[in-house]
PDB file of N, H, CA, C and O in Angstrom:
ATOM      1  N   UNK A   1      -2.863 115.154  89.393  1.00  0.00           N
ATOM      2  CA  UNK A   1      -2.330 116.170  90.265  1.00  0.00           C
ATOM      3  C   UNK A   1      -0.804 116.081  90.337  1.00  0.00           C
ATOM      4  O   UNK A   1      -0.116 117.099  90.399  1.00  0.00           O
ATOM      5  N   UNK A   2      -0.292 114.861  90.328  1.00  0.00           N
ATOM      6  H   UNK A   2      -0.852 114.033  90.278  1.00  0.00           H
ATOM      7  CA  UNK A   2       1.151 114.667  90.397  1.00  0.00           C
ATOM      8  C   UNK A   2       1.822 115.249  89.149  1.00  0.00           C
ATOM      9  O   UNK A   2       2.892 115.849  89.248  1.00  0.00           O
ATOM     10  N   UNK A   3       1.203 115.077  87.979  1.00  0.00           N
ATOM     11  H   UNK A   3       0.334 114.589  87.899  1.00  0.00           H
ATOM     12  CA  UNK A   3       1.761 115.621  86.745  1.00  0.00           C
ATOM     13  C   UNK A   3       1.771 117.145  86.779  1.00  0.00           C
ATOM     14  O   UNK A   3       2.712 117.770  86.289  1.00  0.00           O
ATOM     15  N   UNK A   4       0.737 117.742  87.350  1.00  0.00           N
ATOM     16  H   UNK A   4      -0.027 117.234  87.748  1.00  0.00           H
ATOM     17  CA  UNK A   4       0.677 119.203  87.437  1.00  0.00           C
ATOM     18  C   UNK A   4       1.803 119.724  88.318  1.00  0.00           C
ATOM     19  O   UNK A   4       2.427 120.735  87.994  1.00  0.00           O
ATOM     20  N   UNK A   5       2.070 119.043  89.432  1.00  0.00           N
ATOM     21  H   UNK A   5       1.564 118.222  89.696  1.00  0.00           H
ATOM     22  CA  UNK A   5       3.169 119.460  90.304  1.00  0.00           C
ATOM     23  C   UNK A   5       4.510 119.271  89.604  1.00  0.00           C
ATOM     24  O   UNK A   5       5.417 120.085  89.770  1.00  0.00           O
ATOM     25  N   UNK A   6       4.638 118.204  88.824  1.00  0.00           N
ATOM     26  H   UNK A   6       3.901 117.543  88.689  1.00  0.00           H
ATOM     27  CA  UNK A   6       5.884 117.974  88.103  1.00  0.00           C
ATOM     28  C   UNK A   6       6.128 119.097  87.102  1.00  0.00           C
ATOM     29  O   UNK A   6       7.256 119.568  86.956  1.00  0.00           O
ATOM     30  N   UNK A   7       5.076 119.526  86.416  1.00  0.00           N
ATOM     31  H   UNK A   7       4.160 119.144  86.534  1.00  0.00           H
ATOM     32  CA  UNK A   7       5.222 120.630  85.478  1.00  0.00           C
ATOM     33  C   UNK A   7       5.570 121.923  86.200  1.00  0.00           C
ATOM     34  O   UNK A   7       6.392 122.705  85.722  1.00  0.00           O
ATOM     35  N   UNK A   8       4.947 122.146  87.343  1.00  0.00           N
ATOM     36  H   UNK A   8       4.279 121.511  87.730  1.00  0.00           H
ATOM     37  CA  UNK A   8       5.190 123.372  88.085  1.00  0.00           C
ATOM     38  C   UNK A   8       6.591 123.401  88.675  1.00  0.00           C
ATOM     39  O   UNK A   8       7.156 124.478  88.863  1.00  0.00           O
ATOM     40  N   UNK A   9       7.156 122.250  88.967  1.00  0.00           N
ATOM     41  H   UNK A   9       6.697 121.375  88.813  1.00  0.00           H
ATOM     42  CA  UNK A   9       8.464 122.217  89.621  1.00  0.00           C
ATOM     43  C   UNK A   9       9.606 121.908  88.657  1.00  0.00           C
ATOM     44  O   UNK A   9      10.742 121.734  89.100  1.00  0.00           O
ATOM     45  N   UNK A  10       9.342 121.835  87.365  1.00  0.00           N
ATOM     46  H   UNK A  10       8.420 121.976  87.005  1.00  0.00           H
ATOM     47  CA  UNK A  10      10.424 121.509  86.443  1.00  0.00           C
ATOM     48  C   UNK A  10      11.333 122.702  86.160  1.00  0.00           C
ATOM     49  O   UNK A  10      12.391 122.538  85.552  1.00  0.00           O
ATOM     50  N   UNK A  11      10.937 123.905  86.593  1.00  0.00           N
ATOM     51  H   UNK A  11      10.078 124.039  87.087  1.00  0.00           H
ATOM     52  CA  UNK A  11      11.789 125.077  86.472  1.00  0.00           C
ATOM     53  C   UNK A  11      11.646 125.843  85.180  1.00  0.00           C
ATOM     54  O   UNK A  11      12.303 126.867  84.993  1.00  0.00           O
ATOM     55  N   UNK A  12      10.804 125.371  84.288  1.00  0.00           N
ATOM     56  H   UNK A  12      10.270 124.540  84.440  1.00  0.00           H
ATOM     57  CA  UNK A  12      10.629 126.049  83.008  1.00  0.00           C
ATOM     58  C   UNK A  12       9.571 127.144  83.134  1.00  0.00           C
ATOM     59  O   UNK A  12       8.580 126.987  83.847  1.00  0.00           O
ATOM     60  N   UNK A  13       9.795 128.241  82.439  1.00  0.00           N
ATOM     61  H   UNK A  13      10.600 128.369  81.860  1.00  0.00           H
ATOM     62  CA  UNK A  13       8.844 129.343  82.496  1.00  0.00           C
ATOM     63  C   UNK A  13       7.569 128.972  81.737  1.00  0.00           C
ATOM     64  O   UNK A  13       7.574 128.085  80.883  1.00  0.00           O
ATOM     65  N   UNK A  14       6.501 129.655  82.061  1.00  0.00           N
ATOM     66  H   UNK A  14       6.497 130.376  82.754  1.00  0.00           H
ATOM     67  CA  UNK A  14       5.231 129.402  81.378  1.00  0.00           C
ATOM     68  C   UNK A  14       5.353 129.727  79.886  1.00  0.00           C
ATOM     69  O   UNK A  14       4.757 129.056  79.044  1.00  0.00           O
ATOM     70  N   UNK A  15       6.125 130.755  79.577  1.00  0.00           N
ATOM     71  H   UNK A  15       6.609 131.300  80.261  1.00  0.00           H
ATOM     72  CA  UNK A  15       6.343 131.109  78.170  1.00  0.00           C
ATOM     73  C   UNK A  15       7.025 129.991  77.400  1.00  0.00           C
ATOM     74  O   UNK A  15       6.634 129.667  76.278  1.00  0.00           O
ATOM     75  N   UNK A  16       8.059 129.397  78.016  1.00  0.00           N
ATOM     76  H   UNK A  16       8.377 129.659  78.927  1.00  0.00           H
ATOM     77  CA  UNK A  16       8.762 128.291  77.363  1.00  0.00           C
ATOM     78  C   UNK A  16       7.826 127.103  77.193  1.00  0.00           C
ATOM     79  O   UNK A  16       7.822 126.459  76.143  1.00  0.00           O
ATOM     80  N   UNK A  17       7.033 126.810  78.218  1.00  0.00           N
ATOM     81  H   UNK A  17       7.037 127.333  79.070  1.00  0.00           H
ATOM     82  CA  UNK A  17       6.108 125.673  78.134  1.00  0.00           C
ATOM     83  C   UNK A  17       5.104 125.864  77.007  1.00  0.00           C
ATOM     84  O   UNK A  17       4.825 124.932  76.252  1.00  0.00           O
ATOM     85  N   UNK A  18       4.564 127.073  76.895  1.00  0.00           N
ATOM     86  H   UNK A  18       4.791 127.830  77.508  1.00  0.00           H
ATOM     87  CA  UNK A  18       3.596 127.355  75.820  1.00  0.00           C
ATOM     88  C   UNK A  18       4.278 127.234  74.469  1.00  0.00           C
ATOM     89  O   UNK A  18       3.738 126.605  73.560  1.00  0.00           O
ATOM     90  N   UNK A  19       5.461 127.829  74.322  1.00  0.00           N
ATOM     91  H   UNK A  19       5.899 128.341  75.061  1.00  0.00           H
ATOM     92  CA  UNK A  19       6.194 127.769  73.057  1.00  0.00           C
ATOM     93  C   UNK A  19       6.537 126.327  72.695  1.00  0.00           C
ATOM     94  O   UNK A  19       6.407 125.930  71.537  1.00  0.00           O
ATOM     95  N   UNK A  20       6.978 125.539  73.686  1.00  0.00           N
ATOM     96  H   UNK A  20       7.083 125.862  74.627  1.00  0.00           H
ATOM     97  CA  UNK A  20       7.332 124.149  73.430  1.00  0.00           C
ATOM     98  C   UNK A  20       6.100 123.358  72.985  1.00  0.00           C
ATOM     99  O   UNK A  20       6.167 122.581  72.033  1.00  0.00           O
ATOM    100  N   UNK A  21       4.981 123.560  73.675  1.00  0.00           N
ATOM    101  H   UNK A  21       4.926 124.191  74.448  1.00  0.00           H
ATOM    102  CA  UNK A  21       3.748 122.842  73.307  1.00  0.00           C
ATOM    103  C   UNK A  21       3.287 123.227  71.914  1.00  0.00           C
ATOM    104  O   UNK A  21       2.825 122.375  71.155  1.00  0.00           O
ATOM    105  N   UNK A  22       3.407 124.499  71.571  1.00  0.00           N
ATOM    106  H   UNK A  22       3.782 125.191  72.188  1.00  0.00           H
ATOM    107  CA  UNK A  22       3.035 124.964  70.236  1.00  0.00           C
ATOM    108  C   UNK A  22       3.914 124.309  69.182  1.00  0.00           C
ATOM    109  O   UNK A  22       3.416 123.815  68.170  1.00  0.00           O
ATOM    110  N   UNK A  23       5.230 124.304  69.422  1.00  0.00           N
ATOM    111  H   UNK A  23       5.634 124.705  70.244  1.00  0.00           H
ATOM    112  CA  UNK A  23       6.144 123.673  68.462  1.00  0.00           C
ATOM    113  C   UNK A  23       5.870 122.187  68.328  1.00  0.00           C
ATOM    114  O   UNK A  23       5.924 121.644  67.225  1.00  0.00           O
ATOM    115  N   UNK A  24       5.576 121.521  69.443  1.00  0.00           N
ATOM    116  H   UNK A  24       5.532 121.963  70.339  1.00  0.00           H
ATOM    117  CA  UNK A  24       5.276 120.085  69.389  1.00  0.00           C
ATOM    118  C   UNK A  24       4.008 119.840  68.581  1.00  0.00           C
ATOM    119  O   UNK A  24       3.955 118.916  67.769  1.00  0.00           O
ATOM    120  N   UNK A  25       2.989 120.661  68.799  1.00  0.00           N
ATOM    121  H   UNK A  25       3.032 121.412  69.458  1.00  0.00           H
ATOM    122  CA  UNK A  25       1.747 120.532  68.044  1.00  0.00           C
ATOM    123  C   UNK A  25       2.008 120.725  66.551  1.00  0.00           C
ATOM    124  O   UNK A  25       1.555 119.927  65.731  1.00  0.00           O
ATOM    125  N   UNK A  26       2.736 121.783  66.200  1.00  0.00           N
ATOM    126  H   UNK A  26       3.104 122.431  66.866  1.00  0.00           H
ATOM    127  CA  UNK A  26       3.023 122.064  64.786  1.00  0.00           C
ATOM    128  C   UNK A  26       3.798 120.912  64.160  1.00  0.00           C
ATOM    129  O   UNK A  26       3.489 120.495  63.044  1.00  0.00           O
ATOM    130  N   UNK A  27       4.795 120.398  64.860  1.00  0.00           N
ATOM    131  H   UNK A  27       5.046 120.738  65.766  1.00  0.00           H
ATOM    132  CA  UNK A  27       5.571 119.284  64.313  1.00  0.00           C
ATOM    133  C   UNK A  27       4.725 118.019  64.190  1.00  0.00           C
ATOM    134  O   UNK A  27       4.917 117.233  63.262  1.00  0.00           O
ATOM    135  N   UNK A  28       3.797 117.819  65.114  1.00  0.00           N
ATOM    136  H   UNK A  28       3.641 118.458  65.867  1.00  0.00           H
ATOM    137  CA  UNK A  28       2.946 116.630  65.067  1.00  0.00           C
ATOM    138  C   UNK A  28       1.964 116.696  63.907  1.00  0.00           C
ATOM    139  O   UNK A  28       1.671 115.680  63.276  1.00  0.00           O
ATOM    140  N   UNK A  29       1.457 117.888  63.627  1.00  0.00           N
ATOM    141  H   UNK A  29       1.695 118.714  64.139  1.00  0.00           H
ATOM    142  CA  UNK A  29       0.442 118.030  62.581  1.00  0.00           C
ATOM    143  C   UNK A  29       1.068 118.286  61.218  1.00  0.00           C
ATOM    144  O   UNK A  29       0.691 117.649  60.234  1.00  0.00           O
ATOM    145  N   UNK A  30       2.018 119.210  61.149  1.00  0.00           N
ATOM    146  H   UNK A  30       2.324 119.727  61.948  1.00  0.00           H
ATOM    147  CA  UNK A  30       2.549 119.634  59.857  1.00  0.00           C
ATOM    148  C   UNK A  30       3.961 119.119  59.580  1.00  0.00           C
ATOM    149  O   UNK A  30       4.507 119.356  58.502  1.00  0.00           O
ATOM    150  N   UNK A  31       4.547 118.428  60.532  1.00  0.00           N
ATOM    151  H   UNK A  31       4.104 118.236  61.408  1.00  0.00           H
ATOM    152  CA  UNK A  31       5.914 117.940  60.366  1.00  0.00           C
ATOM    153  C   UNK A  31       5.988 116.771  59.403  1.00  0.00           C
ATOM    154  O   UNK A  31       4.985 116.381  58.806  1.00  0.00           O
ATOM    155  N   UNK A  32       7.159 116.224  59.259  1.00  0.00           N
ATOM    156  H   UNK A  32       7.974 116.540  59.744  1.00  0.00           H
ATOM    157  CA  UNK A  32       7.341 115.088  58.352  1.00  0.00           C
ATOM    158  C   UNK A  32       6.623 113.844  58.859  1.00  0.00           C
ATOM    159  O   UNK A  32       6.173 113.785  60.004  1.00  0.00           O
ATOM    160  N   UNK A  33       6.529 112.868  57.991  1.00  0.00           N
ATOM    161  H   UNK A  33       6.894 112.915  57.061  1.00  0.00           H
ATOM    162  CA  UNK A  33       5.920 111.592  58.364  1.00  0.00           C
ATOM    163  C   UNK A  33       6.724 110.965  59.494  1.00  0.00           C
ATOM    164  O   UNK A  33       7.777 111.474  59.876  1.00  0.00           O
ATOM    165  N   UNK A  34       6.225 109.872  60.016  1.00  0.00           N
ATOM    166  H   UNK A  34       5.369 109.458  59.705  1.00  0.00           H
ATOM    167  CA  UNK A  34       6.896 109.223  61.139  1.00  0.00           C
ATOM    168  C   UNK A  34       8.345 108.907  60.789  1.00  0.00           C
ATOM    169  O   UNK A  34       8.644 108.270  59.779  1.00  0.00           O
ATOM    170  N   UNK A  35       9.213 109.366  61.645  1.00  0.00           N
ATOM    171  H   UNK A  35       8.970 109.883  62.465  1.00  0.00           H
ATOM    172  CA  UNK A  35      10.635 109.093  61.496  1.00  0.00           C
ATOM    173  C   UNK A  35      11.104 108.385  62.751  1.00  0.00           C
ATOM    174  O   UNK A  35      10.441 108.434  63.788  1.00  0.00           O
ATOM    175  N   UNK A  36      12.224 107.742  62.655  1.00  0.00           N
ATOM    176  H   UNK A  36      12.762 107.703  61.813  1.00  0.00           H
ATOM    177  CA  UNK A  36      12.703 107.009  63.831  1.00  0.00           C
ATOM    178  C   UNK A  36      13.921 107.687  64.425  1.00  0.00           C
ATOM    179  O   UNK A  36      14.716 108.319  63.729  1.00  0.00           O
ATOM    180  N   UNK A  37      14.042 107.536  65.731  1.00  0.00           N
ATOM    181  H   UNK A  37      13.397 107.022  66.297  1.00  0.00           H
ATOM    182  CA  UNK A  37      15.238 107.970  66.448  1.00  0.00           C
ATOM    183  C   UNK A  37      15.538 109.447  66.345  1.00  0.00           C
ATOM    184  O   UNK A  37      14.663 110.288  66.549  1.00  0.00           O
ATOM    185  N   UNK A  38      16.781 109.756  66.028  1.00  0.00           N
ATOM    186  H   UNK A  38      17.492 109.073  65.863  1.00  0.00           H
ATOM    187  CA  UNK A  38      17.269 111.135  65.994  1.00  0.00           C
ATOM    188  C   UNK A  38      16.664 111.959  64.855  1.00  0.00           C
ATOM    189  O   UNK A  38      16.770 113.185  64.865  1.00  0.00           O
ATOM    190  N   UNK A  39      16.043 111.319  63.891  1.00  0.00           N
ATOM    191  H   UNK A  39      15.956 110.323  63.883  1.00  0.00           H
ATOM    192  CA  UNK A  39      15.456 112.042  62.768  1.00  0.00           C
ATOM    193  C   UNK A  39      14.086 112.619  63.101  1.00  0.00           C
ATOM    194  O   UNK A  39      13.601 113.505  62.397  1.00  0.00           O
ATOM    195  N   UNK A  40      13.466 112.137  64.150  1.00  0.00           N
ATOM    196  H   UNK A  40      13.860 111.417  64.722  1.00  0.00           H
ATOM    197  CA  UNK A  40      12.122 112.558  64.523  1.00  0.00           C
ATOM    198  C   UNK A  40      12.167 113.922  65.209  1.00  0.00           C
ATOM    199  O   UNK A  40      12.786 114.052  66.265  1.00  0.00           O
ATOM    200  N   UNK A  41      11.519 114.953  64.628  1.00  0.00           N
ATOM    201  H   UNK A  41      11.016 114.847  63.770  1.00  0.00           H
ATOM    202  CA  UNK A  41      11.568 116.283  65.224  1.00  0.00           C
ATOM    203  C   UNK A  41      10.881 116.370  66.588  1.00  0.00           C
ATOM    204  O   UNK A  41      11.294 117.170  67.426  1.00  0.00           O
ATOM    205  N   UNK A  42       9.857 115.576  66.825  1.00  0.00           N
ATOM    206  H   UNK A  42       9.522 114.926  66.143  1.00  0.00           H
ATOM    207  CA  UNK A  42       9.189 115.591  68.132  1.00  0.00           C
ATOM    208  C   UNK A  42      10.117 115.002  69.195  1.00  0.00           C
ATOM    209  O   UNK A  42      10.158 115.498  70.321  1.00  0.00           O
ATOM    210  N   UNK A  43      10.849 113.967  68.854  1.00  0.00           N
ATOM    211  H   UNK A  43      10.816 113.564  67.939  1.00  0.00           H
ATOM    212  CA  UNK A  43      11.830 113.395  69.782  1.00  0.00           C
ATOM    213  C   UNK A  43      12.936 114.401  70.077  1.00  0.00           C
ATOM    214  O   UNK A  43      13.410 114.488  71.209  1.00  0.00           O
ATOM    215  N   UNK A  44      13.345 115.155  69.070  1.00  0.00           N
ATOM    216  H   UNK A  44      12.959 115.084  68.150  1.00  0.00           H
ATOM    217  CA  UNK A  44      14.359 116.192  69.286  1.00  0.00           C
ATOM    218  C   UNK A  44      13.840 117.227  70.274  1.00  0.00           C
ATOM    219  O   UNK A  44      14.584 117.681  71.143  1.00  0.00           O
ATOM    220  N   UNK A  45      12.559 117.607  70.149  1.00  0.00           N
ATOM    221  H   UNK A  45      11.954 117.238  69.443  1.00  0.00           H
ATOM    222  CA  UNK A  45      11.966 118.556  71.088  1.00  0.00           C
ATOM    223  C   UNK A  45      11.951 117.985  72.499  1.00  0.00           C
ATOM    224  O   UNK A  45      12.249 118.695  73.460  1.00  0.00           O
ATOM    225  N   UNK A  46      11.607 116.709  72.630  1.00  0.00           N
ATOM    226  H   UNK A  46      11.365 116.133  71.849  1.00  0.00           H
ATOM    227  CA  UNK A  46      11.588 116.078  73.952  1.00  0.00           C
ATOM    228  C   UNK A  46      12.981 116.054  74.582  1.00  0.00           C
ATOM    229  O   UNK A  46      13.137 116.323  75.773  1.00  0.00           O
ATOM    230  N   UNK A  47      13.995 115.727  73.767  1.00  0.00           N
ATOM    231  H   UNK A  47      13.869 115.509  72.800  1.00  0.00           H
ATOM    232  CA  UNK A  47      15.366 115.700  74.275  1.00  0.00           C
ATOM    233  C   UNK A  47      15.824 117.106  74.669  1.00  0.00           C
ATOM    234  O   UNK A  47      16.500 117.285  75.682  1.00  0.00           O
ATOM    235  N   UNK A  48      15.450 118.098  73.860  1.00  0.00           N
ATOM    236  H   UNK A  48      14.901 117.953  73.037  1.00  0.00           H
ATOM    237  CA  UNK A  48      15.799 119.487  74.158  1.00  0.00           C
ATOM    238  C   UNK A  48      15.195 119.920  75.495  1.00  0.00           C
ATOM    239  O   UNK A  48      15.858 120.551  76.319  1.00  0.00           O
ATOM    240  N   UNK A  49      13.923 119.567  75.691  1.00  0.00           N
ATOM    241  H   UNK A  49      13.385 119.055  75.022  1.00  0.00           H
ATOM    242  CA  UNK A  49      13.250 119.943  76.939  1.00  0.00           C
ATOM    243  C   UNK A  49      13.870 119.223  78.138  1.00  0.00           C
ATOM    244  O   UNK A  49      14.082 119.830  79.188  1.00  0.00           O
ATOM    245  N   UNK A  50      14.156 117.939  77.980  1.00  0.00           N
ATOM    246  H   UNK A  50      13.984 117.447  77.127  1.00  0.00           H
ATOM    247  CA  UNK A  50      14.769 117.175  79.073  1.00  0.00           C
ATOM    248  C   UNK A  50      16.136 117.752  79.430  1.00  0.00           C
ATOM    249  O   UNK A  50      16.486 117.825  80.608  1.00  0.00           O
ATOM    250  N   UNK A  51      16.908 118.160  78.428  1.00  0.00           N
ATOM    251  H   UNK A  51      16.623 118.101  77.471  1.00  0.00           H
ATOM    252  CA  UNK A  51      18.217 118.758  78.683  1.00  0.00           C
ATOM    253  C   UNK A  51      18.067 120.093  79.415  1.00  0.00           C
ATOM    254  O   UNK A  51      18.842 120.404  80.320  1.00  0.00           O
ATOM    255  N   UNK A  52      17.079 120.865  79.021  1.00  0.00           N
ATOM    256  H   UNK A  52      16.449 120.613  78.286  1.00  0.00           H
ATOM    257  CA  UNK A  52      16.851 122.159  79.665  1.00  0.00           C
ATOM    258  C   UNK A  52      16.420 121.980  81.120  1.00  0.00           C
ATOM    259  O   UNK A  52      16.878 122.715  81.995  1.00  0.00           O
ATOM    260  N   UNK A  53      15.548 121.014  81.382  1.00  0.00           N
ATOM    261  H   UNK A  53      15.176 120.417  80.671  1.00  0.00           H
ATOM    262  CA  UNK A  53      15.121 120.729  82.762  1.00  0.00           C
ATOM    263  C   UNK A  53      16.309 120.258  83.587  1.00  0.00           C
ATOM    264  O   UNK A  53      16.477 120.687  84.728  1.00  0.00           O
ATOM    265  N   UNK A  54      17.137 119.381  83.024  1.00  0.00           N
ATOM    266  H   UNK A  54      17.000 119.032  82.096  1.00  0.00           H
ATOM    267  CA  UNK A  54      18.313 118.881  83.740  1.00  0.00           C
ATOM    268  C   UNK A  54      19.273 120.022  84.058  1.00  0.00           C
ATOM    269  O   UNK A  54      19.842 120.064  85.149  1.00  0.00           O
ATOM    270  N   UNK A  55      19.457 120.943  83.121  1.00  0.00           N
ATOM    271  H   UNK A  55      18.995 120.909  82.236  1.00  0.00           H
ATOM    272  CA  UNK A  55      20.341 122.085  83.349  1.00  0.00           C
ATOM    273  C   UNK A  55      19.806 122.957  84.483  1.00  0.00           C
ATOM    274  O   UNK A  55      20.570 123.375  85.352  1.00  0.00           O
ATOM    275  N   UNK A  56      18.522 123.231  84.482  1.00  0.00           N
ATOM    276  H   UNK A  56      17.901 122.891  83.776  1.00  0.00           H
ATOM    277  CA  UNK A  56      17.908 124.056  85.523  1.00  0.00           C
ATOM    278  C   UNK A  56      18.037 123.370  86.879  1.00  0.00           C
ATOM    279  O   UNK A  56      18.332 124.020  87.882  1.00  0.00           O
ATOM    280  N   UNK A  57      17.816 122.067  86.908  1.00  0.00           N
ATOM    281  H   UNK A  57      17.576 121.539  86.093  1.00  0.00           H
ATOM    282  CA  UNK A  57      17.918 121.337  88.170  1.00  0.00           C
ATOM    283  C   UNK A  57      19.350 121.321  88.692  1.00  0.00           C
ATOM    284  O   UNK A  57      19.565 121.406  89.901  1.00  0.00           O
ATOM    285  N   UNK A  58      20.335 121.214  87.799  1.00  0.00           N
ATOM    286  H   UNK A  58      20.161 121.145  86.816  1.00  0.00           H
ATOM    287  CA  UNK A  58      21.743 121.280  88.216  1.00  0.00           C
ATOM    288  C   UNK A  58      22.049 122.654  88.813  1.00  0.00           C
ATOM    289  O   UNK A  58      22.719 122.757  89.840  1.00  0.00           O
ATOM    290  N   UNK A  59      21.551 123.709  88.160  1.00  0.00           N
ATOM    291  H   UNK A  59      21.007 123.625  87.325  1.00  0.00           H
ATOM    292  CA  UNK A  59      21.791 125.059  88.643  1.00  0.00           C
ATOM    293  C   UNK A  59      21.161 125.295  90.012  1.00  0.00           C
ATOM    294  O   UNK A  59      21.721 126.005  90.847  1.00  0.00           O
ATOM    295  N   UNK A  60      19.995 124.693  90.236  1.00  0.00           N
ATOM    296  H   UNK A  60      19.540 124.116  89.558  1.00  0.00           H
ATOM    297  CA  UNK A  60      19.311 124.840  91.502  1.00  0.00           C
ATOM    298  C   UNK A  60      19.815 123.867  92.556  1.00  0.00           C
ATOM    299  O   UNK A  60      19.566 124.055  93.747  1.00  0.00           O
ATOM    300  N   UNK A  61      20.518 122.834  92.128  1.00  0.00           N
ATOM    301  H   UNK A  61      20.720 122.681  91.161  1.00  0.00           H
ATOM    302  CA  UNK A  61      21.011 121.824  93.049  1.00  0.00           C
ATOM    303  C   UNK A  61      19.950 120.843  93.486  1.00  0.00           C
ATOM    304  O   UNK A  61      20.039 120.262  94.568  1.00  0.00           O
ATOM    305  N   UNK A  62      18.924 120.653  92.632  1.00  0.00           N
ATOM    306  H   UNK A  62      18.852 121.125  91.754  1.00  0.00           H
ATOM    307  CA  UNK A  62      17.871 119.672  92.923  1.00  0.00           C
ATOM    308  C   UNK A  62      17.971 118.527  91.950  1.00  0.00           C
ATOM    309  O   UNK A  62      18.720 118.582  90.974  1.00  0.00           O
ATOM    310  N   UNK A  63      17.201 117.478  92.227  1.00  0.00           N
ATOM    311  H   UNK A  63      16.592 117.433  93.019  1.00  0.00           H
ATOM    312  CA  UNK A  63      17.189 116.334  91.312  1.00  0.00           C
ATOM    313  C   UNK A  63      15.829 116.048  90.780  1.00  0.00           C
ATOM    314  O   UNK A  63      15.656 115.114  89.997  1.00  0.00           O
TER     315      UNK A  63
END
């Protein structure tokens, strides 16, 4: 339940969440073999999402 509230309060639209999950799935299944660090496309997606959430929270003045 706590994870569901975190998703609901992260400020991302449902469309973005669906698109992000789709891209993560595609990269996990059809992407390159395991890569480390900045070369890993799934890690890049995670960093992109974290940056977007941080930006939204700054705009809203929440943490």
